[in-house]
mmCIF file of C-alpha atoms in Angstrom:
data_model
loop_
_atom_site.group_PDB
_atom_site.id
_atom_site.type_symbol
_atom_site.label_atom_id
_atom_site.label_comp_id
_atom_site.label_asym_id
_atom_site.label_seq_id
_atom_site.Cartn_x
_atom_site.Cartn_y
_atom_site.Cartn_z
ATOM 1 C CA MET A 852 -29.759 14.850 28.340
ATOM 2 C CA GLN A 853 -26.992 16.654 29.723
ATOM 3 C CA LYS A 854 -24.068 14.793 31.173
ATOM 4 C CA ILE A 855 -22.156 15.774 34.570
ATOM 5 C CA GLN A 856 -18.728 16.127 34.769
ATOM 6 C CA ASN A 857 -17.342 15.037 38.518
ATOM 7 C CA ASN A 858 -14.009 17.796 38.755
ATOM 8 C CA ARG A 859 -12.736 15.965 41.362
ATOM 9 C CA ALA A 860 -10.575 13.714 39.228
ATOM 10 C CA TRP A 861 -8.437 17.267 38.899
ATOM 11 C CA TRP A 862 -7.630 17.225 42.017
ATOM 12 C CA LEU A 863 -5.776 14.041 40.899
ATOM 13 C CA VAL A 864 -3.969 16.436 39.133
ATOM 14 C CA LEU A 865 -2.923 18.507 41.640
ATOM 15 C CA PRO A 866 0.493 17.389 43.122
ATOM 16 C CA VAL A 867 1.535 17.115 39.804
ATOM 17 C CA PHE A 868 1.332 20.418 39.382
ATOM 18 C CA LEU A 869 3.120 22.088 42.078
ATOM 19 C CA LEU A 870 5.533 19.258 41.688
ATOM 20 C CA VAL A 871 5.934 20.775 38.193
ATOM 21 C CA ALA A 872 5.635 24.290 39.707
ATOM 22 C CA PHE A 873 8.507 24.368 42.794
ATOM 23 C CA SER A 874 11.134 21.715 39.997
ATOM 24 C CA ALA A 875 10.261 23.993 36.544
ATOM 25 C CA LEU A 876 8.027 27.277 36.903
ATOM 26 C CA ILE A 877 9.312 28.687 40.058
ATOM 27 C CA PRO A 878 13.114 28.387 39.277
ATOM 28 C CA LEU A 879 12.482 29.104 35.267
ATOM 29 C CA MET A 880 10.804 32.834 37.148
ATOM 30 C CA THR A 881 14.315 33.187 39.323
ATOM 31 C CA VAL A 882 15.884 32.431 36.036
ATOM 32 C CA VAL A 883 13.800 35.191 34.350
ATOM 33 C CA ASN A 884 14.155 37.882 36.873
ATOM 34 C CA TYR A 885 18.446 38.016 37.226
ATOM 35 C CA SER A 886 18.160 38.276 34.197
ATOM 36 C CA VAL A 887 17.066 41.704 34.287
ATOM 37 C CA GLN A 888 19.396 43.235 37.432
ATOM 38 C CA ASP A 889 22.804 42.789 38.214
ATOM 39 C CA ILE A 890 23.209 41.925 41.353
ATOM 40 C CA PHE A 891 26.102 43.589 43.656
ATOM 41 C CA GLY A 892 25.075 40.900 47.127
ATOM 42 C CA PRO A 893 21.383 40.213 49.423
ATOM 43 C CA GLY A 894 18.940 43.090 48.103
ATOM 44 C CA GLN A 895 21.729 44.615 45.620
ATOM 45 C CA ALA A 896 20.188 44.867 43.142
ATOM 46 C CA PHE A 897 19.320 47.270 39.992
ATOM 47 C CA PHE A 898 17.574 47.027 36.928
ATOM 48 C CA VAL A 899 19.495 46.097 33.614
ATOM 49 C CA GLY A 900 16.528 45.786 31.254
ATOM 50 C CA THR A 901 17.839 44.230 28.122
ATOM 51 C CA GLU A 902 21.316 44.818 28.639
ATOM 52 C CA TRP A 903 22.833 41.705 29.344
ATOM 53 C CA PHE A 904 20.827 40.206 26.794
ATOM 54 C CA LYS A 905 22.641 41.932 24.461
ATOM 55 C CA GLU A 906 25.993 41.920 25.649
ATOM 56 C CA VAL A 907 25.428 37.417 25.527
ATOM 57 C CA LEU A 908 24.598 37.646 22.291
ATOM 58 C CA GLY A 909 28.022 40.259 21.553
ATOM 59 C CA ASP A 910 30.439 37.956 23.189
ATOM 60 C CA GLU A 911 32.708 36.214 20.695
ATOM 61 C CA ARG A 912 33.348 33.706 23.503
ATOM 62 C CA LEU A 913 29.686 32.464 23.725
ATOM 63 C CA GLN A 914 29.216 32.537 19.701
ATOM 64 C CA ASP A 915 32.562 30.576 19.100
ATOM 65 C CA SER A 916 30.580 27.793 21.466
ATOM 66 C CA LEU A 917 27.342 28.020 20.007
ATOM 67 C CA ILE A 918 29.370 26.744 16.728
ATOM 68 C CA ARG A 919 31.014 24.097 18.610
ATOM 69 C CA GLN A 920 27.527 22.402 19.634
ATOM 70 C CA PHE A 921 25.286 23.185 16.585
ATOM 71 C CA MET A 922 28.246 20.913 15.241
ATOM 72 C CA PHE A 923 28.613 18.410 17.806
ATOM 73 C CA SER A 924 24.922 17.995 17.817
ATOM 74 C CA GLY A 925 24.483 17.839 13.967
ATOM 75 C CA ALA A 926 27.460 14.664 14.276
ATOM 76 C CA VAL A 927 25.612 12.936 16.761
ATOM 77 C CA LEU A 928 22.226 12.863 14.409
ATOM 78 C CA LEU A 929 24.454 12.371 11.169
ATOM 79 C CA ILE A 930 26.442 9.543 13.032
ATOM 80 C CA GLN A 931 23.802 7.963 15.543
ATOM 81 C CA ILE A 932 21.101 7.376 13.897
ATOM 82 C CA PRO A 933 21.677 5.816 10.221
ATOM 83 C CA LEU A 934 24.275 3.706 12.901
ATOM 84 C CA GLY A 935 21.250 2.492 15.358
ATOM 85 C CA ILE A 936 18.685 2.112 12.215
ATOM 86 C CA SER A 937 21.487 -0.443 11.435
ATOM 87 C CA VAL A 938 22.251 -1.873 13.979
ATOM 88 C CA ALA A 939 17.991 -2.473 15.336
ATOM 89 C CA LEU A 940 18.017 -4.361 11.713
ATOM 90 C CA MET A 941 20.393 -6.628 12.369
ATOM 91 C CA MET A 942 19.386 -8.108 15.793
ATOM 92 C CA PRO A 943 17.604 -11.186 16.118
ATOM 93 C CA LYS A 944 13.749 -11.149 16.583
ATOM 94 C CA SER A 945 13.621 -13.218 18.836
ATOM 95 C CA GLY A 946 14.320 -16.526 20.932
ATOM 96 C CA ILE A 947 16.869 -15.953 23.889
ATOM 97 C CA LYS A 948 19.951 -14.417 21.163
ATOM 98 C CA GLY A 949 16.905 -11.470 21.062
ATOM 99 C CA SER A 950 17.472 -11.663 24.331
ATOM 100 C CA VAL A 951 21.315 -11.267 24.976
ATOM 101 C CA CYS A 952 21.888 -8.959 22.227
ATOM 102 C CA LEU A 953 19.209 -6.617 23.945
ATOM 103 C CA ILE A 954 21.301 -6.761 27.354
ATOM 104 C CA LEU A 955 24.422 -6.253 26.132
ATOM 105 C CA ILE A 956 23.245 -3.203 24.262
ATOM 106 C CA ALA A 957 21.973 -1.638 27.360
ATOM 107 C CA ILE A 958 24.561 -2.107 28.994
ATOM 108 C CA PRO A 959 26.082 1.635 28.045
ATOM 109 C CA LEU A 960 23.259 3.607 28.484
ATOM 110 C CA LEU A 961 22.974 1.931 32.501
ATOM 111 C CA ILE A 962 26.121 3.616 32.823
ATOM 112 C CA PRO A 963 26.623 7.548 34.793
ATOM 113 C CA TRP A 964 27.654 10.545 32.821
ATOM 114 C CA ASN A 965 30.777 10.935 34.986
ATOM 115 C CA VAL A 966 32.022 7.201 34.856
ATOM 116 C CA VAL A 967 31.987 7.503 31.100
ATOM 117 C CA GLY A 968 34.160 10.270 30.569
ATOM 118 C CA THR A 969 36.552 8.471 33.604
ATOM 119 C CA ILE A 970 36.243 5.299 31.278
ATOM 120 C CA TRP A 971 37.462 7.334 28.297
ATOM 121 C CA GLN A 972 40.028 8.972 30.295
ATOM 122 C CA VAL A 973 41.261 6.454 30.595
ATOM 123 C CA PHE A 974 40.767 4.170 27.049
ATOM 124 C CA ALA A 975 41.728 7.387 25.262
ATOM 125 C CA ARG A 976 45.218 7.523 26.926
ATOM 126 C CA GLY A 977 47.906 7.085 24.262
ATOM 127 C CA ASP A 978 50.033 4.850 27.423
ATOM 128 C CA ILE A 979 47.796 2.558 29.119
ATOM 129 C CA GLY A 980 44.635 3.250 27.289
ATOM 130 C CA LEU A 981 43.479 0.598 24.448
ATOM 131 C CA PHE A 982 42.159 2.883 21.704
ATOM 132 C CA GLY A 983 44.895 5.180 22.310
ATOM 133 C CA TRP A 984 47.302 2.521 22.189
ATOM 134 C CA GLY A 985 46.418 0.918 19.854
ATOM 135 C CA LEU A 986 46.290 3.694 17.259
ATOM 136 C CA ASN A 987 49.507 5.085 18.032
ATOM 137 C CA GLU A 988 50.936 1.195 17.648
ATOM 138 C CA LEU A 989 48.864 1.699 14.019
ATOM 139 C CA GLY A 990 51.112 4.662 13.178
ATOM 140 C CA PHE A 991 48.761 7.325 14.129
ATOM 141 C CA ASP A 992 49.839 10.223 15.829
ATOM 142 C CA TYR A 993 46.955 10.229 18.092
ATOM 143 C CA ASN A 994 46.239 12.534 21.325
ATOM 144 C CA TYR A 995 43.335 14.029 22.549
ATOM 145 C CA THR A 996 44.974 16.358 25.144
ATOM 146 C CA GLY A 997 47.319 18.025 23.119
ATOM 147 C CA ASP A 998 45.392 18.027 19.924
ATOM 148 C CA THR A 999 42.187 20.127 19.611
ATOM 149 C CA VAL A 1000 40.750 17.419 16.300
ATOM 150 C CA ASP A 1001 41.619 14.656 18.655
ATOM 151 C CA ALA A 1002 39.731 15.415 21.425
ATOM 152 C CA TRP A 1003 37.021 16.837 19.224
ATOM 153 C CA LEU A 1004 36.669 13.563 17.777
ATOM 154 C CA THR A 1005 36.863 11.182 20.879
ATOM 155 C CA VAL A 1006 34.004 13.639 22.580
ATOM 156 C CA LEU A 1007 31.832 12.354 19.484
ATOM 157 C CA LEU A 1008 33.177 8.900 19.802
ATOM 158 C CA MET A 1009 32.601 8.213 23.361
ATOM 159 C CA ASP A 1010 28.523 9.896 23.142
ATOM 160 C CA VAL A 1011 28.443 7.316 20.113
ATOM 161 C CA TRP A 1012 29.250 4.840 21.674
ATOM 162 C CA HIS A 1013 27.227 5.784 24.574
ATOM 163 C CA TRP A 1014 23.902 7.053 23.140
ATOM 164 C CA THR A 1015 23.915 4.976 20.189
ATOM 165 C CA PRO A 1016 22.168 2.298 21.671
ATOM 166 C CA LEU A 1017 18.934 4.251 22.684
ATOM 167 C CA VAL A 1018 18.059 4.483 18.966
ATOM 168 C CA ALA A 1019 18.373 1.008 18.840
ATOM 169 C CA LEU A 1020 16.569 -0.082 21.504
ATOM 170 C CA LEU A 1021 14.040 2.432 20.202
ATOM 171 C CA CYS A 1022 14.123 1.211 16.227
ATOM 172 C CA TYR A 1023 14.065 -2.506 17.911
ATOM 173 C CA SER A 1024 10.101 -2.185 19.262
ATOM 174 C CA GLY A 1025 9.536 -0.532 16.556
ATOM 175 C CA LEU A 1026 10.774 -2.391 14.120
ATOM 176 C CA ARG A 1027 8.978 -5.576 16.443
ATOM 177 C CA ALA A 1028 5.487 -3.308 16.351
ATOM 178 C CA ILE A 1029 5.287 -3.763 12.209
ATOM 179 C CA PRO A 1030 3.053 -7.166 11.913
ATOM 180 C CA GLU A 1031 4.424 -10.026 10.264
ATOM 181 C CA ALA A 1032 1.640 -9.966 7.938
ATOM 182 C CA PHE A 1033 3.392 -7.295 6.000
ATOM 183 C CA TYR A 1034 6.504 -9.351 5.508
ATOM 184 C CA GLN A 1035 4.844 -12.395 4.300
ATOM 185 C CA ALA A 1036 3.205 -9.784 1.489
ATOM 186 C CA ALA A 1037 6.570 -8.547 0.232
ATOM 187 C CA GLU A 1038 7.669 -12.179 0.658
ATOM 188 C CA ILE A 1039 4.798 -13.016 -2.272
ATOM 189 C CA ASP A 1040 5.726 -9.837 -4.105
ATOM 190 C CA ARG A 1041 9.210 -10.711 -4.582
ATOM 191 C CA ALA A 1042 10.747 -7.628 -2.704
ATOM 192 C CA SER A 1043 14.134 -6.578 -2.096
ATOM 193 C CA LYS A 1044 15.654 -6.110 1.421
ATOM 194 C CA TRP A 1045 15.805 -2.226 0.169
ATOM 195 C CA ALA A 1046 12.292 -2.268 -0.482
ATOM 196 C CA VAL A 1047 11.268 -4.102 2.707
ATOM 197 C CA PHE A 1048 12.909 -1.518 4.229
ATOM 198 C CA ARG A 1049 11.898 1.522 1.976
ATOM 199 C CA TYR A 1050 8.381 0.644 1.559
ATOM 200 C CA ILE A 1051 7.987 -1.041 5.326
ATOM 201 C CA GLN A 1052 9.815 -0.792 7.571
ATOM 202 C CA LEU A 1053 11.041 2.876 7.020
ATOM 203 C CA PRO A 1054 7.112 4.958 7.397
ATOM 204 C CA ARG A 1055 6.115 2.531 10.459
ATOM 205 C CA LEU A 1056 10.035 3.792 12.556
ATOM 206 C CA LYS A 1057 8.815 7.424 11.628
ATOM 207 C CA SER A 1058 6.965 7.919 15.028
ATOM 208 C CA VAL A 1059 9.864 6.272 16.460
ATOM 209 C CA LEU A 1060 12.365 8.206 14.629
ATOM 210 C CA ILE A 1061 10.844 11.488 15.127
ATOM 211 C CA ILE A 1062 11.063 10.760 19.364
ATOM 212 C CA ALA A 1063 15.049 9.870 18.146
ATOM 213 C CA VAL A 1064 15.701 12.287 17.259
ATOM 214 C CA LEU A 1065 14.326 15.172 19.172
ATOM 215 C CA LEU A 1066 15.910 13.265 22.617
ATOM 216 C CA ARG A 1067 19.458 12.826 20.756
ATOM 217 C CA PHE A 1068 19.436 16.621 19.690
ATOM 218 C CA MET A 1069 18.380 18.084 22.888
ATOM 219 C CA ASP A 1070 20.187 15.850 25.646
ATOM 220 C CA SER A 1071 23.591 16.767 22.721
ATOM 221 C CA PHE A 1072 22.864 19.818 22.620
ATOM 222 C CA MET A 1073 22.779 20.271 26.353
ATOM 223 C CA ILE A 1074 25.824 18.121 27.154
ATOM 224 C CA TYR A 1075 28.234 18.772 29.771
ATOM 225 C CA THR A 1076 29.403 16.086 32.294
ATOM 226 C CA GLU A 1077 30.991 13.526 29.655
ATOM 227 C CA PRO A 1078 32.952 15.979 27.860
ATOM 228 C CA PHE A 1079 34.084 18.012 31.200
ATOM 229 C CA VAL A 1080 35.610 15.043 32.488
ATOM 230 C CA LEU A 1081 37.234 14.032 29.724
ATOM 231 C CA THR A 1082 39.373 16.801 28.329
ATOM 232 C CA GLY A 1083 37.707 19.796 30.811
ATOM 233 C CA GLY A 1084 36.916 21.664 27.275
ATOM 234 C CA GLY A 1085 40.266 21.563 26.113
ATOM 235 C CA PRO A 1086 42.869 20.921 24.516
ATOM 236 C CA GLY A 1087 42.464 25.374 24.227
ATOM 237 C CA SER A 1088 38.858 25.739 23.748
ATOM 238 C CA SER A 1089 37.558 22.450 21.427
ATOM 239 C CA THR A 1090 35.351 20.982 23.550
ATOM 240 C CA THR A 1091 34.157 23.244 25.676
ATOM 241 C CA PHE A 1092 30.550 23.393 24.608
ATOM 242 C CA LEU A 1093 27.604 25.836 25.390
ATOM 243 C CA SER A 1094 26.422 24.000 29.023
ATOM 244 C CA GLN A 1095 30.448 24.530 29.672
ATOM 245 C CA THR A 1096 30.471 28.267 29.113
ATOM 246 C CA LEU A 1097 27.701 28.142 30.915
ATOM 247 C CA THR A 1098 29.102 27.066 34.454
ATOM 248 C CA THR A 1099 32.014 28.679 33.625
ATOM 249 C CA MET A 1100 30.349 31.249 33.766
ATOM 250 C CA ALA A 1101 27.738 31.279 36.735
ATOM 251 C CA ILE A 1102 29.380 29.080 38.949
ATOM 252 C CA GLY A 1103 33.286 29.747 37.827
ATOM 253 C CA GLN A 1104 32.382 33.648 37.667
ATOM 254 C CA PHE A 1105 29.430 34.092 39.669
ATOM 255 C CA ASP A 1106 27.904 36.687 36.802
ATOM 256 C CA LEU A 1107 24.594 35.775 37.705
ATOM 257 C CA GLY A 1108 22.504 38.318 35.781
ATOM 258 C CA ARG A 1109 25.036 37.171 31.861
ATOM 259 C CA ALA A 1110 24.449 33.275 33.243
ATOM 260 C CA ALA A 1111 20.689 34.346 34.002
ATOM 261 C CA ALA A 1112 20.270 36.170 30.396
ATOM 262 C CA PHE A 1113 22.244 33.039 28.189
ATOM 263 C CA SER A 1114 19.979 30.258 29.731
ATOM 264 C CA LEU A 1115 17.391 31.609 28.786
ATOM 265 C CA ILE A 1116 19.115 32.476 25.065
ATOM 266 C CA TYR A 1117 19.720 28.637 25.972
ATOM 267 C CA PHE A 1118 16.357 27.491 26.482
ATOM 268 C CA MET A 1119 15.124 29.151 23.082
ATOM 269 C CA ILE A 1120 17.619 27.973 20.773
ATOM 270 C CA VAL A 1121 16.614 24.394 22.208
ATOM 271 C CA LEU A 1122 12.743 24.845 22.150
ATOM 272 C CA LEU A 1123 13.047 26.106 18.432
ATOM 273 C CA ILE A 1124 15.269 24.261 16.973
ATOM 274 C CA SER A 1125 12.922 20.896 18.730
ATOM 275 C CA TRP A 1126 9.692 22.673 17.108
ATOM 276 C CA LEU A 1127 11.507 23.071 13.897
ATOM 277 C CA PHE A 1128 13.006 19.075 14.232
ATOM 278 C CA PHE A 1129 9.269 17.877 15.125
ATOM 279 C CA THR A 1130 7.690 19.966 12.119
ATOM 280 C CA ALA A 1131 10.311 19.246 9.884
ATOM 281 C CA ILE A 1132 9.403 15.295 10.206
ATOM 282 C CA THR A 1133 5.499 15.739 10.649
ATOM 283 C CA GLN A 1134 4.918 18.030 7.790
ATOM 284 C CA ASP A 1135 4.025 15.115 5.263
ATOM 285 C CA ASP A 1136 2.026 13.688 7.860
ATOM 286 C CA LYS A 1137 -0.161 16.438 7.948
ATOM 287 C CA GLU A 1138 0.125 17.093 3.940
ATOM 288 C CA LYS A 1139 -1.588 13.143 3.509
#
């Protein structure tokens, strides 16, 4: 007997398609159009083909920003993923203590990005900021406004403070989903804490860690507001990442053609590396 398919359900999905079209597809096609044209003004555009892409790929300033971006995103993942797992493992599993920990850990996530930059702008000052003043009192010559290493490390520490709670909450939810029977079996076998983590908790956290790695990579690779508010990209260009370079090119210099070409390359880099991360992490499951 042939089943009758009701296609009227597609009408319920239509608003979503329209929303995606206006918020993503149409702007994307506009950027593609700008990337192959030299725009002088309203109605004054000339087709240049791939000229802007060649210039962007050969721009040393953009290459330096790309290197800084990879270093920053790599440091973010190397610090925040292990730290988030450690925090989740130390949190109470239930009770009032667990609830209080969840609330306290989630507080940084509720603060807007520009406010985070302002908080650390004051917190890291050497004269009135608790963090900067404390380091100077301990004998460190700390000055994030004048030293490139201090500025870079301050931006990294700010991002760790802001977004490690997200990784911790994701891992905590994954740990809470593990059945108690697994821990009971490990206790009967007298398994060590490392064995419990290695053979029970970590494998069960794999799907959660995929989400955490992808979210943190994509967000850190597109970071803009926090370093812009904290350091303005300086000193020099030590904390000028790809998003700031792109914004300066598009808005500050009004070079729409090169900015459009660069934004497409930027998008493809994020898409490609996210796909590589996802493929590498899930490869073991496919082999099994």
